[in-house]
Amino acid sequence: MKVLLIGNGGREHAIARALIRTGAHSRVLAERGTPLELFAQAGNPGIDRIATPVDFGDANPADPNSSDAIAQRARDLNADLVIIGPEAPLVAGLADAVRAQGIACFGPGKEAARLEASKSFAKTVMDEAGVATARSFTCQTMDEVDQALRTCTTPHVVKDDQLAAGKGVLVTADSDAAREHARHCLDRPDGAVVIEDYLDGPEVSLFCISDGTHVVPLVPAQDFKRLQDANEGPNTGGMGAYSPLPWLHDGLADEVVRTIAEPTVRRMAQRGTPFTGLLYCGLAMSSNGVRVVEFNVRFGDPETQVVLERLESPLLDLLDAASRGTLDQVAAPTWSDDAAVTVVLASPGYPVRARTGQTIRGAEAAEELPGVHLIHAGTKSVGAAQDSEAHATLVADGGRVLDVVARAATIDEARRAAYEAIGRIDFPECQFRRDIAQWPDGLSA
C-alpha cells in the first residue's frame, strides 16, 4: 500500500515514525496483502531515513497554484492514501485536488479547513453548533478594537483572524500592547482580529479523528506555548508537551466528543462542507467548565510527538478509515500506560528571527539512552554523498529544530530521560525550556 505524506517538519516525522512503528498489526495492510510503502515530501533528514523522499520540484504544497501538480504527483506514484500534515496546504485546497484525482486523502478540504484559517469563522460554527467558547468580537477597524477591549474581560486576548503559525495570539494585561498587536493584524491585506474574553484554567489539547460523520478521540496532552520557563516570554508554536495528564478527569475525551467535536462535525456536514481529518480541540479547563480556546485542522506540534508515542494500535488503520468514511468499522485505538515527554530545541532568536546554520552534534549519543528518540523539525544534512549519510553534518535549518522525545513508566522518569538526552546534544546557543511536564506550574501552560 502506497502512502504519501505531505509536510517535512516535526509533526510529519512523528506521523511517519508512528505509521511504521504501529504498522505490524494493520488490518488495512493485512486485507490488501501488501506491505506499507511510505513516501514523504523530501527535505527532513529524519523522515528521509524511514520513507522514500519525493521531490515536488517548484511545486509548493502551501501554494494553491501547486495543488493540482502535487495531486498529479500522487497519481503518478499510484498512491492509495495521501496524508496532509501542515495547515497551509489544507487551507490552500490540496485535499480537494487529491480527492479530485480519485485518491483517498486524510485532511479536510479548503472550506472545512476554514475552522483553522479563520478564527471568526470557527466562532460562527461553534455558535451554530452550541459549542461552549469564550465570548468574542471580530474587528476590522481600530474603533471596533477599542470597543471590544473595553467590553471583554482582562487580561486581553487578541487573536489574528488568519493563519499565524501558532504565534498570532497575544494575552496581556497591557492595553497598549493589545492595541498594537491588533493594529499589526489589521495591517494585513483583508486583516481582521478577534478579541475575546479571557478563559481561566489550564489548557489541554485533544485530537479527534473524523470521517465526516463519526468521531474518534485520541488521548489528551498538554503543550507549553511560551518560550521561557514559568510561562514567560513570547508565544511560540510550542516548546514541549507531555501525556498523560494525571490531574485531568478520566471522562474528558468522551465529554469533548459529545459536546464539542460531534456537534462541530455535524454542523460542518449540515453546511455542506463535511470535515474529514483531524480536528484539534484546544481546550480551557475553566472555572465554568470545558471551553474551546481554538480549533485546528491537523495534528498539533509538539503534542503529536507524545500522543503518537503512546499509541499501540495501527495509526494507518485510523487515518485510512477516516479518509474513506468507515471510521465506525475500526476498533478503538489502544494506548500504552507509559508516559511521554518532548522538549523542543529551538534556534537562537526564535520566534522573532531565528538564526540558523549551527552544527549540531551528539544526536546519536542522545538516542542511545533507553526510551529516547529525536524528531527532526528544522534540520538539514550537509556534506554527505547522495547515497550515504555516513559523513553528513546535521545543521539547524529552522526555528524549532529538534524535539527530544522520551518514553518511560512515569512522567518524572520520562522527563529526566529527555533532559539527560539534551545534555548530550551540542547545539550552540539553542533555546529550550527546563520546566516541561512539571506541575503545578504546568497547569497554567
CSV table of C-alpha atoms in Angstrom, one decimal:
chain,number,residue,atom,x,y,z
A,1,MET,CA,0.0,0.0,0.0
A,2,LYS,CA,1.5,3.3,-1.1
A,3,VAL,CA,1.0,6.2,1.3
A,4,LEU,CA,2.2,9.8,0.5
A,5,LEU,CA,2.9,12.1,3.5
A,6,ILE,CA,2.8,15.8,2.8
A,7,GLY,CA,4.9,18.0,5.0
A,8,ASN,CA,8.5,17.8,6.2
A,9,GLY,CA,8.5,19.1,9.8
A,10,GLY,CA,8.5,17.6,13.3
A,11,ARG,CA,4.8,16.7,13.1
A,12,GLU,CA,5.3,14.8,9.9
A,13,HIS,CA,8.4,13.0,11.2
A,14,ALA,CA,6.3,11.9,14.2
A,15,ILE,CA,3.5,10.7,12.0
A,16,ALA,CA,5.9,8.8,9.7
A,17,ARG,CA,7.5,7.1,12.7
A,18,ALA,CA,4.2,6.1,14.1
A,19,LEU,CA,2.9,4.7,10.8
A,20,ILE,CA,5.9,2.4,10.6
A,21,ARG,CA,6.1,1.6,14.4
A,22,THR,CA,2.5,0.6,14.7
A,23,GLY,CA,2.0,-0.9,11.3
A,24,ALA,CA,2.8,-4.5,12.1
A,25,HIS,CA,-0.8,-5.4,13.0
A,26,SER,CA,-2.5,-3.1,10.5
A,27,ARG,CA,-5.8,-4.6,9.3
A,28,VAL,CA,-5.7,-2.5,6.1
A,29,LEU,CA,-2.3,-3.9,5.1
A,30,ALA,CA,-3.4,-7.5,6.0
A,31,GLU,CA,-6.6,-7.1,3.9
A,32,ARG,CA,-4.6,-5.8,1.0
A,33,GLY,CA,-1.9,-8.4,1.4
A,34,THR,CA,0.8,-5.7,0.8
A,35,PRO,CA,3.4,-4.0,2.9
A,36,LEU,CA,3.4,-0.3,3.7
A,37,GLU,CA,5.4,1.8,1.1
A,38,LEU,CA,5.8,5.2,2.7
A,39,PHE,CA,6.7,8.2,0.6
A,40,ALA,CA,7.2,11.7,2.0
A,41,GLN,CA,7.9,15.2,1.0
A,42,ALA,CA,11.7,15.5,0.8
A,43,GLY,CA,13.7,17.7,3.0
A,44,ASN,CA,13.7,16.3,6.5
A,45,PRO,CA,16.8,14.2,7.4
A,46,GLY,CA,14.8,12.2,10.0
A,47,ILE,CA,11.9,11.4,7.6
A,48,ASP,CA,14.2,10.7,4.7
A,49,ARG,CA,15.8,7.8,6.7
A,50,ILE,CA,12.5,6.0,7.1
A,51,ALA,CA,10.5,7.0,4.0
A,52,THR,CA,11.2,7.4,0.3
A,53,PRO,CA,11.7,11.1,-0.3
A,54,VAL,CA,9.6,12.8,-3.0
A,55,ASP,CA,10.8,16.0,-4.6
A,56,PHE,CA,7.9,18.2,-5.8
A,57,GLY,CA,10.3,20.5,-7.8
A,58,ASP,CA,9.0,24.0,-7.9
A,59,ALA,CA,5.6,23.0,-6.6
A,60,ASN,CA,4.9,24.2,-3.0
A,61,PRO,CA,2.1,22.4,-1.1
A,62,ALA,CA,1.2,25.6,0.6
A,63,ASP,CA,0.5,27.4,-2.7
A,64,PRO,CA,-3.0,26.9,-4.1
A,65,ASN,CA,-1.5,27.1,-7.6
A,66,SER,CA,0.6,24.0,-6.9
A,67,SER,CA,-2.3,21.8,-5.6
A,68,ASP,CA,-3.1,20.2,-9.0
A,69,ALA,CA,0.6,19.5,-9.7
A,70,ILE,CA,1.1,17.8,-6.3
A,71,ALA,CA,-2.1,15.8,-6.7
A,72,GLN,CA,-0.9,14.6,-10.1
A,73,ARG,CA,2.4,13.6,-8.5
A,74,ALA,CA,0.4,11.5,-6.0
A,75,ARG,CA,-1.4,9.9,-9.0
A,76,ASP,CA,1.9,9.3,-10.7
A,77,LEU,CA,3.1,7.4,-7.6
A,78,ASN,CA,-0.1,5.4,-7.6
A,79,ALA,CA,-0.7,6.5,-4.1
A,80,ASP,CA,-3.5,4.7,-2.2
A,81,LEU,CA,-3.7,7.4,0.5
A,82,VAL,CA,-2.4,10.9,0.9
A,83,ILE,CA,-1.9,12.3,4.5
A,84,ILE,CA,-1.5,16.1,4.7
A,85,GLY,CA,0.3,17.2,7.8
A,86,PRO,CA,0.6,21.0,7.9
A,87,GLU,CA,-2.3,23.5,7.9
A,88,ALA,CA,-1.1,25.7,4.9
A,89,PRO,CA,-1.7,23.0,2.2
A,90,LEU,CA,-5.1,22.2,3.7
A,91,VAL,CA,-6.1,25.8,3.6
A,92,ALA,CA,-4.8,26.0,0.0
A,93,GLY,CA,-7.1,23.3,-1.0
A,94,LEU,CA,-4.7,20.4,-1.6
A,95,ALA,CA,-7.0,17.8,-0.1
A,96,ASP,CA,-9.7,18.8,-2.7
A,97,ALA,CA,-7.2,18.4,-5.5
A,98,VAL,CA,-6.1,15.0,-4.3
A,99,ARG,CA,-9.7,13.7,-4.0
A,100,ALA,CA,-10.4,15.1,-7.5
A,101,GLN,CA,-7.7,12.6,-8.7
A,102,GLY,CA,-9.7,9.8,-7.1
A,103,ILE,CA,-7.2,9.3,-4.2
A,104,ALA,CA,-8.2,8.9,-0.6
A,105,CYS,CA,-7.0,11.8,1.5
A,106,PHE,CA,-6.6,12.4,5.2
A,107,GLY,CA,-7.3,16.1,5.7
A,108,PRO,CA,-10.2,18.5,5.3
A,109,GLY,CA,-11.0,20.3,2.1
A,110,LYS,CA,-10.4,24.0,1.8
A,111,GLU,CA,-13.8,25.1,3.0
A,112,ALA,CA,-13.7,22.8,6.1
A,113,ALA,CA,-10.1,24.0,6.8
A,114,ARG,CA,-11.5,27.5,7.5
A,115,LEU,CA,-12.0,26.2,11.0
A,116,GLU,CA,-8.3,27.0,11.5
A,117,ALA,CA,-7.8,29.5,8.7
A,118,SER,CA,-10.3,32.0,10.2
A,119,LYS,CA,-10.9,32.4,14.0
A,120,SER,CA,-14.1,34.3,13.3
A,121,PHE,CA,-15.4,31.5,11.0
A,122,ALA,CA,-14.6,29.0,13.8
A,123,LYS,CA,-16.5,31.1,16.3
A,124,THR,CA,-19.5,31.2,14.0
A,125,VAL,CA,-19.6,27.5,13.6
A,126,MET,CA,-19.2,27.0,17.4
A,127,ASP,CA,-22.1,29.3,17.9
A,128,GLU,CA,-24.3,27.5,15.4
A,129,ALA,CA,-23.3,24.1,16.9
A,130,GLY,CA,-23.9,25.2,20.5
A,131,VAL,CA,-20.3,24.6,21.5
A,132,ALA,CA,-19.1,26.5,24.6
A,133,THR,CA,-16.3,29.0,23.9
A,134,ALA,CA,-15.3,32.5,25.0
A,135,ARG,CA,-17.5,35.5,24.0
A,136,SER,CA,-15.7,37.2,21.2
A,137,PHE,CA,-15.8,40.1,18.8
A,138,THR,CA,-14.4,40.2,15.2
A,139,CYS,CA,-12.9,43.6,14.5
A,140,GLN,CA,-11.8,45.2,11.2
A,141,THR,CA,-11.2,48.8,12.5
A,142,MET,CA,-9.3,50.2,15.4
A,143,ASP,CA,-12.5,51.8,16.7
A,144,GLU,CA,-14.1,48.3,16.8
A,145,VAL,CA,-10.9,47.0,18.6
A,146,ASP,CA,-11.2,49.7,21.3
A,147,GLN,CA,-14.8,48.9,21.9
A,148,ALA,CA,-14.1,45.2,22.1
A,149,LEU,CA,-11.2,45.8,24.5
A,150,ARG,CA,-13.5,47.8,26.8
A,151,THR,CA,-16.2,45.2,26.7
A,152,CYS,CA,-14.1,42.0,27.2
A,153,THR,CA,-12.6,40.8,30.4
A,154,THR,CA,-8.9,41.1,31.1
A,155,PRO,CA,-6.2,40.0,30.5
A,156,HIS,CA,-6.9,41.0,26.9
A,157,VAL,CA,-7.0,38.1,24.4
A,158,VAL,CA,-6.2,39.3,20.9
A,159,LYS,CA,-6.1,36.8,18.0
A,160,ASP,CA,-5.1,37.3,14.4
A,161,ASP,CA,-8.0,36.1,12.4
A,162,GLN,CA,-5.6,34.5,9.8
A,163,LEU,CA,-3.1,31.7,10.0
A,164,ALA,CA,-0.1,32.8,12.0
A,165,ALA,CA,1.9,29.6,12.7
A,166,GLY,CA,0.9,29.4,16.3
A,167,LYS,CA,2.2,32.9,17.1
A,168,GLY,CA,-0.8,35.1,16.3
A,169,VAL,CA,-2.3,35.2,19.8
A,170,LEU,CA,-1.4,37.8,22.4
A,171,VAL,CA,-2.6,37.5,26.0
A,172,THR,CA,-1.7,40.6,28.0
A,173,ALA,CA,-2.9,43.0,30.7
A,174,ASP,CA,-1.3,45.9,28.8
A,175,SER,CA,-3.9,47.7,26.8
A,176,ASP,CA,-1.3,49.4,24.6
A,177,ALA,CA,0.3,46.1,23.8
A,178,ALA,CA,-3.1,44.7,22.9
A,179,ARG,CA,-3.9,47.6,20.6
A,180,GLU,CA,-0.5,47.3,18.9
A,181,HIS,CA,-1.0,43.6,18.2
A,182,ALA,CA,-4.5,44.3,16.9
A,183,ARG,CA,-3.1,47.1,14.7
A,184,HIS,CA,-0.5,44.7,13.3
A,185,CYS,CA,-3.2,42.2,12.4
A,186,LEU,CA,-5.3,44.8,10.7
A,187,ASP,CA,-2.4,46.0,8.6
A,188,ARG,CA,-2.5,42.7,6.7
A,189,PRO,CA,-4.5,42.6,3.4
A,190,ASP,CA,-8.1,41.8,4.4
A,191,GLY,CA,-6.9,41.9,8.0
A,192,ALA,CA,-9.2,41.2,10.9
A,193,VAL,CA,-8.7,40.5,14.5
A,194,VAL,CA,-10.7,38.5,17.1
A,195,ILE,CA,-10.9,39.9,20.7
A,196,GLU,CA,-12.4,37.6,23.3
A,197,ASP,CA,-12.9,37.1,27.0
A,198,TYR,CA,-10.1,35.5,28.9
A,199,LEU,CA,-10.6,31.9,29.8
A,200,ASP,CA,-9.1,30.8,33.1
A,201,GLY,CA,-7.7,27.4,34.0
A,202,PRO,CA,-5.1,25.1,32.4
A,203,GLU,CA,-5.2,24.3,28.7
A,204,VAL,CA,-5.4,20.8,27.2
A,205,SER,CA,-5.1,19.6,23.6
A,206,LEU,CA,-7.3,16.7,22.4
A,207,PHE,CA,-7.1,15.4,18.9
A,208,CYS,CA,-10.3,14.0,17.4
A,209,ILE,CA,-10.2,12.0,14.1
A,210,SER,CA,-13.3,12.3,11.9
A,211,ASP,CA,-14.6,10.8,8.7
A,212,GLY,CA,-17.2,13.5,8.3
A,213,THR,CA,-19.8,11.7,10.4
A,214,HIS,CA,-18.1,9.7,13.2
A,215,VAL,CA,-15.5,10.9,15.7
A,216,VAL,CA,-12.7,9.0,17.5
A,217,PRO,CA,-10.7,10.8,20.2
A,218,LEU,CA,-7.1,10.2,20.9
A,219,VAL,CA,-5.5,10.9,24.3
A,220,PRO,CA,-5.2,14.3,25.9
A,221,ALA,CA,-1.8,16.1,26.0
A,222,GLN,CA,-0.6,19.5,27.2
A,223,ASP,CA,1.8,21.7,25.4
A,224,PHE,CA,3.8,24.7,26.6
A,225,LYS,CA,3.4,27.7,24.3
A,226,ARG,CA,5.6,30.3,25.9
A,227,LEU,CA,9.3,30.5,25.0
A,228,GLN,CA,10.7,30.6,28.5
A,229,ASP,CA,10.4,28.8,31.9
A,230,ALA,CA,7.5,29.7,34.1
A,231,ASN,CA,5.5,30.6,31.0
A,232,GLU,CA,7.4,33.8,30.4
A,233,GLY,CA,8.3,35.2,27.0
A,234,PRO,CA,6.5,35.3,23.7
A,235,ASN,CA,4.1,32.7,22.3
A,236,THR,CA,5.7,30.1,20.1
A,237,GLY,CA,4.5,27.1,18.1
A,238,GLY,CA,5.1,25.0,21.2
A,239,MET,CA,8.2,24.4,23.3
A,240,GLY,CA,7.3,21.0,24.7
A,241,ALA,CA,4.5,18.6,25.7
A,242,TYR,CA,3.6,15.6,27.8
A,243,SER,CA,1.0,12.9,28.1
A,244,PRO,CA,-0.9,11.5,30.0
A,245,LEU,CA,-2.2,14.3,32.3
A,246,PRO,CA,-2.6,12.8,35.8
A,247,TRP,CA,-4.5,15.8,37.1
A,248,LEU,CA,-7.2,15.5,34.4
A,249,HIS,CA,-10.5,13.7,35.0
A,250,ASP,CA,-10.9,10.4,33.1
A,251,GLY,CA,-14.0,11.3,31.2
A,252,LEU,CA,-12.7,14.4,29.4
A,253,ALA,CA,-12.3,12.8,26.0
A,254,ASP,CA,-15.9,11.4,26.0
A,255,GLU,CA,-17.2,14.7,27.2
A,256,VAL,CA,-15.4,16.7,24.4
A,257,VAL,CA,-16.6,14.3,21.7
A,258,ARG,CA,-20.2,14.6,22.9
A,259,THR,CA,-20.3,18.3,23.5
A,260,ILE,CA,-17.7,19.7,21.1
A,261,ALA,CA,-16.3,17.5,18.4
A,262,GLU,CA,-19.5,15.7,17.3
A,263,PRO,CA,-21.7,18.9,17.2
A,264,THR,CA,-19.0,20.7,15.2
A,265,VAL,CA,-18.6,17.8,12.7
A,266,ARG,CA,-22.4,17.6,12.4
A,267,ARG,CA,-22.7,21.3,11.8
A,268,MET,CA,-20.0,21.2,9.1
A,269,ALA,CA,-21.8,18.5,7.3
A,270,GLN,CA,-25.1,20.5,7.5
A,271,ARG,CA,-23.2,23.4,5.9
A,272,GLY,CA,-22.3,21.2,3.0
A,273,THR,CA,-18.6,21.2,4.0
A,274,PRO,CA,-18.0,17.8,5.7
A,275,PHE,CA,-15.0,17.6,7.9
A,276,THR,CA,-12.7,14.7,7.2
A,277,GLY,CA,-9.4,14.6,9.0
A,278,LEU,CA,-8.0,15.7,12.4
A,279,LEU,CA,-10.0,18.2,14.5
A,280,TYR,CA,-7.6,19.6,17.1
A,281,CYS,CA,-9.6,20.9,20.1
A,282,GLY,CA,-7.6,23.4,22.1
A,283,LEU,CA,-9.5,23.5,25.4
A,284,ALA,CA,-9.5,25.5,28.6
A,285,MET,CA,-10.4,23.8,31.8
A,286,SER,CA,-12.1,26.9,33.1
A,287,SER,CA,-14.0,27.5,36.3
A,288,ASN,CA,-17.2,27.5,34.3
A,289,GLY,CA,-16.4,24.1,32.6
A,290,VAL,CA,-14.7,23.0,29.4
A,291,ARG,CA,-14.4,25.8,26.8
A,292,VAL,CA,-12.9,25.8,23.3
A,293,VAL,CA,-9.9,28.1,23.0
A,294,GLU,CA,-9.3,27.3,19.3
A,295,PHE,CA,-9.8,24.7,16.6
A,296,ASN,CA,-7.0,23.5,14.3
A,297,VAL,CA,-7.5,21.1,11.4
A,298,ARG,CA,-4.3,19.0,11.7
A,299,PHE,CA,-2.2,17.2,14.2
A,300,GLY,CA,-0.7,19.7,16.7
A,301,ASP,CA,3.0,20.1,17.1
A,302,PRO,CA,4.6,19.2,19.5
A,303,GLU,CA,1.7,17.3,21.1
A,304,THR,CA,1.7,14.8,18.2
A,305,GLN,CA,5.1,13.6,19.3
A,306,VAL,CA,3.9,12.5,22.7
A,307,VAL,CA,0.4,11.3,21.7
A,308,LEU,CA,1.6,9.1,18.9
A,309,GLU,CA,4.5,7.8,21.0
A,310,ARG,CA,1.9,6.3,23.4
A,311,LEU,CA,-0.3,4.8,20.5
A,312,GLU,CA,-0.1,1.0,20.3
A,313,SER,CA,-2.7,0.2,17.7
A,314,PRO,CA,-2.1,0.9,14.0
A,315,LEU,CA,-2.2,4.6,13.1
A,316,LEU,CA,-2.7,3.7,9.4
A,317,ASP,CA,-6.0,2.0,10.0
A,318,LEU,CA,-7.4,5.1,11.7
A,319,LEU,CA,-6.3,7.5,9.0
A,320,ASP,CA,-7.3,5.3,6.1
A,321,ALA,CA,-10.8,4.7,7.6
A,322,ALA,CA,-11.3,8.4,8.2
A,323,SER,CA,-10.4,9.1,4.6
A,324,ARG,CA,-12.9,6.6,3.3
A,325,GLY,CA,-15.9,7.2,5.7
A,326,THR,CA,-15.5,3.9,7.5
A,327,LEU,CA,-14.2,5.1,10.9
A,328,ASP,CA,-17.1,3.3,12.7
A,329,GLN,CA,-15.6,0.0,11.4
A,330,VAL,CA,-12.2,0.4,13.1
A,331,ALA,CA,-11.5,-0.8,16.6
A,332,ALA,CA,-10.9,2.0,19.2
A,333,PRO,CA,-7.2,2.9,19.5
A,334,THR,CA,-5.2,1.4,22.3
A,335,TRP,CA,-2.6,3.2,24.4
A,336,SER,CA,0.4,2.4,26.4
A,337,ASP,CA,0.3,3.2,30.1
A,338,ASP,CA,3.7,4.7,29.7
A,339,ALA,CA,4.3,8.5,29.8
A,340,ALA,CA,5.9,10.5,27.0
A,341,VAL,CA,7.6,13.9,27.3
A,342,THR,CA,9.0,16.0,24.5
A,343,VAL,CA,11.3,19.1,24.8
A,344,VAL,CA,11.8,21.3,21.8
A,345,LEU,CA,15.3,22.7,21.0
A,346,ALA,CA,14.9,26.0,19.1
A,347,SER,CA,17.4,28.2,17.3
A,348,PRO,CA,18.7,31.4,18.9
A,349,GLY,CA,16.4,34.3,18.0
A,350,TYR,CA,13.3,32.2,17.7
A,351,PRO,CA,10.3,33.0,17.4
A,352,VAL,CA,11.1,36.6,16.2
A,353,ARG,CA,14.0,36.0,13.8
A,354,ALA,CA,15.7,32.6,14.1
A,355,ARG,CA,19.4,32.3,13.4
A,356,THR,CA,20.2,29.1,11.6
A,357,GLY,CA,23.2,27.2,10.3
A,358,GLN,CA,24.6,25.9,13.6
A,359,THR,CA,26.2,22.5,13.5
A,360,ILE,CA,24.5,20.0,15.8
A,361,ARG,CA,26.5,17.2,17.4
A,362,GLY,CA,25.6,14.4,19.8
A,363,ALA,CA,22.3,13.3,18.2
A,364,GLU,CA,23.4,9.7,18.1
A,365,ALA,CA,24.6,9.8,21.7
A,366,ALA,CA,21.2,11.2,22.8
A,367,GLU,CA,19.3,8.4,21.1
A,368,GLU,CA,21.4,5.8,22.9
A,369,LEU,CA,19.5,6.4,26.0
A,370,PRO,CA,16.7,3.9,26.7
A,371,GLY,CA,13.3,5.2,25.5
A,372,VAL,CA,14.7,8.3,23.8
A,373,HIS,CA,14.4,9.3,20.2
A,374,LEU,CA,14.8,12.6,18.2
A,375,ILE,CA,12.2,14.1,16.0
A,376,HIS,CA,13.6,16.4,13.3
A,377,ALA,CA,11.6,19.6,12.9
A,378,GLY,CA,14.0,22.1,11.3
A,379,THR,CA,17.3,20.4,10.3
A,380,LYS,CA,19.2,19.6,7.2
A,381,SER,CA,22.2,17.3,6.4
A,382,VAL,CA,25.1,18.7,4.6
A,383,GLY,CA,28.4,17.3,3.2
A,384,ALA,CA,27.2,13.8,2.5
A,385,ALA,CA,27.2,11.9,-0.7
A,386,GLN,CA,23.7,11.5,-2.2
A,387,ASP,CA,23.6,7.8,-1.5
A,388,SER,CA,25.1,7.9,2.0
A,389,GLU,CA,24.8,9.9,5.2
A,390,ALA,CA,27.9,8.4,6.7
A,391,HIS,CA,29.8,11.7,6.7
A,392,ALA,CA,26.8,14.1,6.9
A,393,THR,CA,26.8,17.0,9.3
A,394,LEU,CA,23.5,17.9,11.0
A,395,VAL,CA,22.7,21.6,10.7
A,396,ALA,CA,19.9,23.8,12.2
A,397,ASP,CA,17.6,25.0,9.4
A,398,GLY,CA,14.5,26.4,11.1
A,399,GLY,CA,13.0,28.0,14.2
A,400,ARG,CA,12.1,24.8,16.1
A,401,VAL,CA,14.9,22.4,15.2
A,402,LEU,CA,14.8,19.2,17.2
A,403,ASP,CA,12.2,17.5,19.5
A,404,VAL,CA,13.7,15.3,22.2
A,405,VAL,CA,11.1,12.6,23.0
A,406,ALA,CA,11.4,10.3,25.9
A,407,ARG,CA,9.1,7.5,27.0
A,408,ALA,CA,9.1,5.8,30.4
A,409,ALA,CA,6.9,4.3,33.1
A,410,THR,CA,6.2,7.7,34.7
A,411,ILE,CA,6.2,11.3,33.7
A,412,ASP,CA,9.1,12.1,36.1
A,413,GLU,CA,11.2,9.3,34.6
A,414,ALA,CA,10.4,10.4,31.0
A,415,ARG,CA,11.2,14.0,31.9
A,416,ARG,CA,14.6,13.1,33.4
A,417,ALA,CA,15.5,11.0,30.3
A,418,ALA,CA,14.6,13.8,28.0
A,419,TYR,CA,16.8,16.3,29.8
A,420,GLU,CA,19.6,13.8,30.1
A,421,ALA,CA,19.4,13.4,26.3
A,422,ILE,CA,19.6,17.2,25.9
A,423,GLY,CA,22.7,17.2,27.9
A,424,ARG,CA,24.4,15.0,25.3
A,425,ILE,CA,23.5,17.3,22.4
A,426,ASP,CA,25.8,20.1,21.3
A,427,PHE,CA,23.6,22.8,19.7
A,428,PRO,CA,25.3,26.2,20.2
A,429,GLU,CA,23.0,28.9,21.7
A,430,CYS,CA,19.9,26.8,21.4
A,431,GLN,CA,16.8,27.7,23.4
A,432,PHE,CA,14.8,25.2,25.4
A,433,ARG,CA,12.5,25.2,28.5
A,434,ARG,CA,13.7,23.4,31.6
A,435,ASP,CA,10.2,23.0,33.2
A,436,ILE,CA,8.3,20.9,30.6
A,437,ALA,CA,5.9,18.4,32.2
A,438,GLN,CA,6.2,20.0,35.7
A,439,TRP,CA,3.2,21.0,37.8
A,440,PRO,CA,1.6,22.8,39.4
A,441,ASP,CA,3.4,25.3,37.2
A,442,GLY,CA,2.5,23.1,34.2
A,443,LEU,CA,-1.2,23.6,34.9
A,444,SER,CA,-1.0,27.1,33.5
A,445,ALA,CA,1.0,26.1,30.4
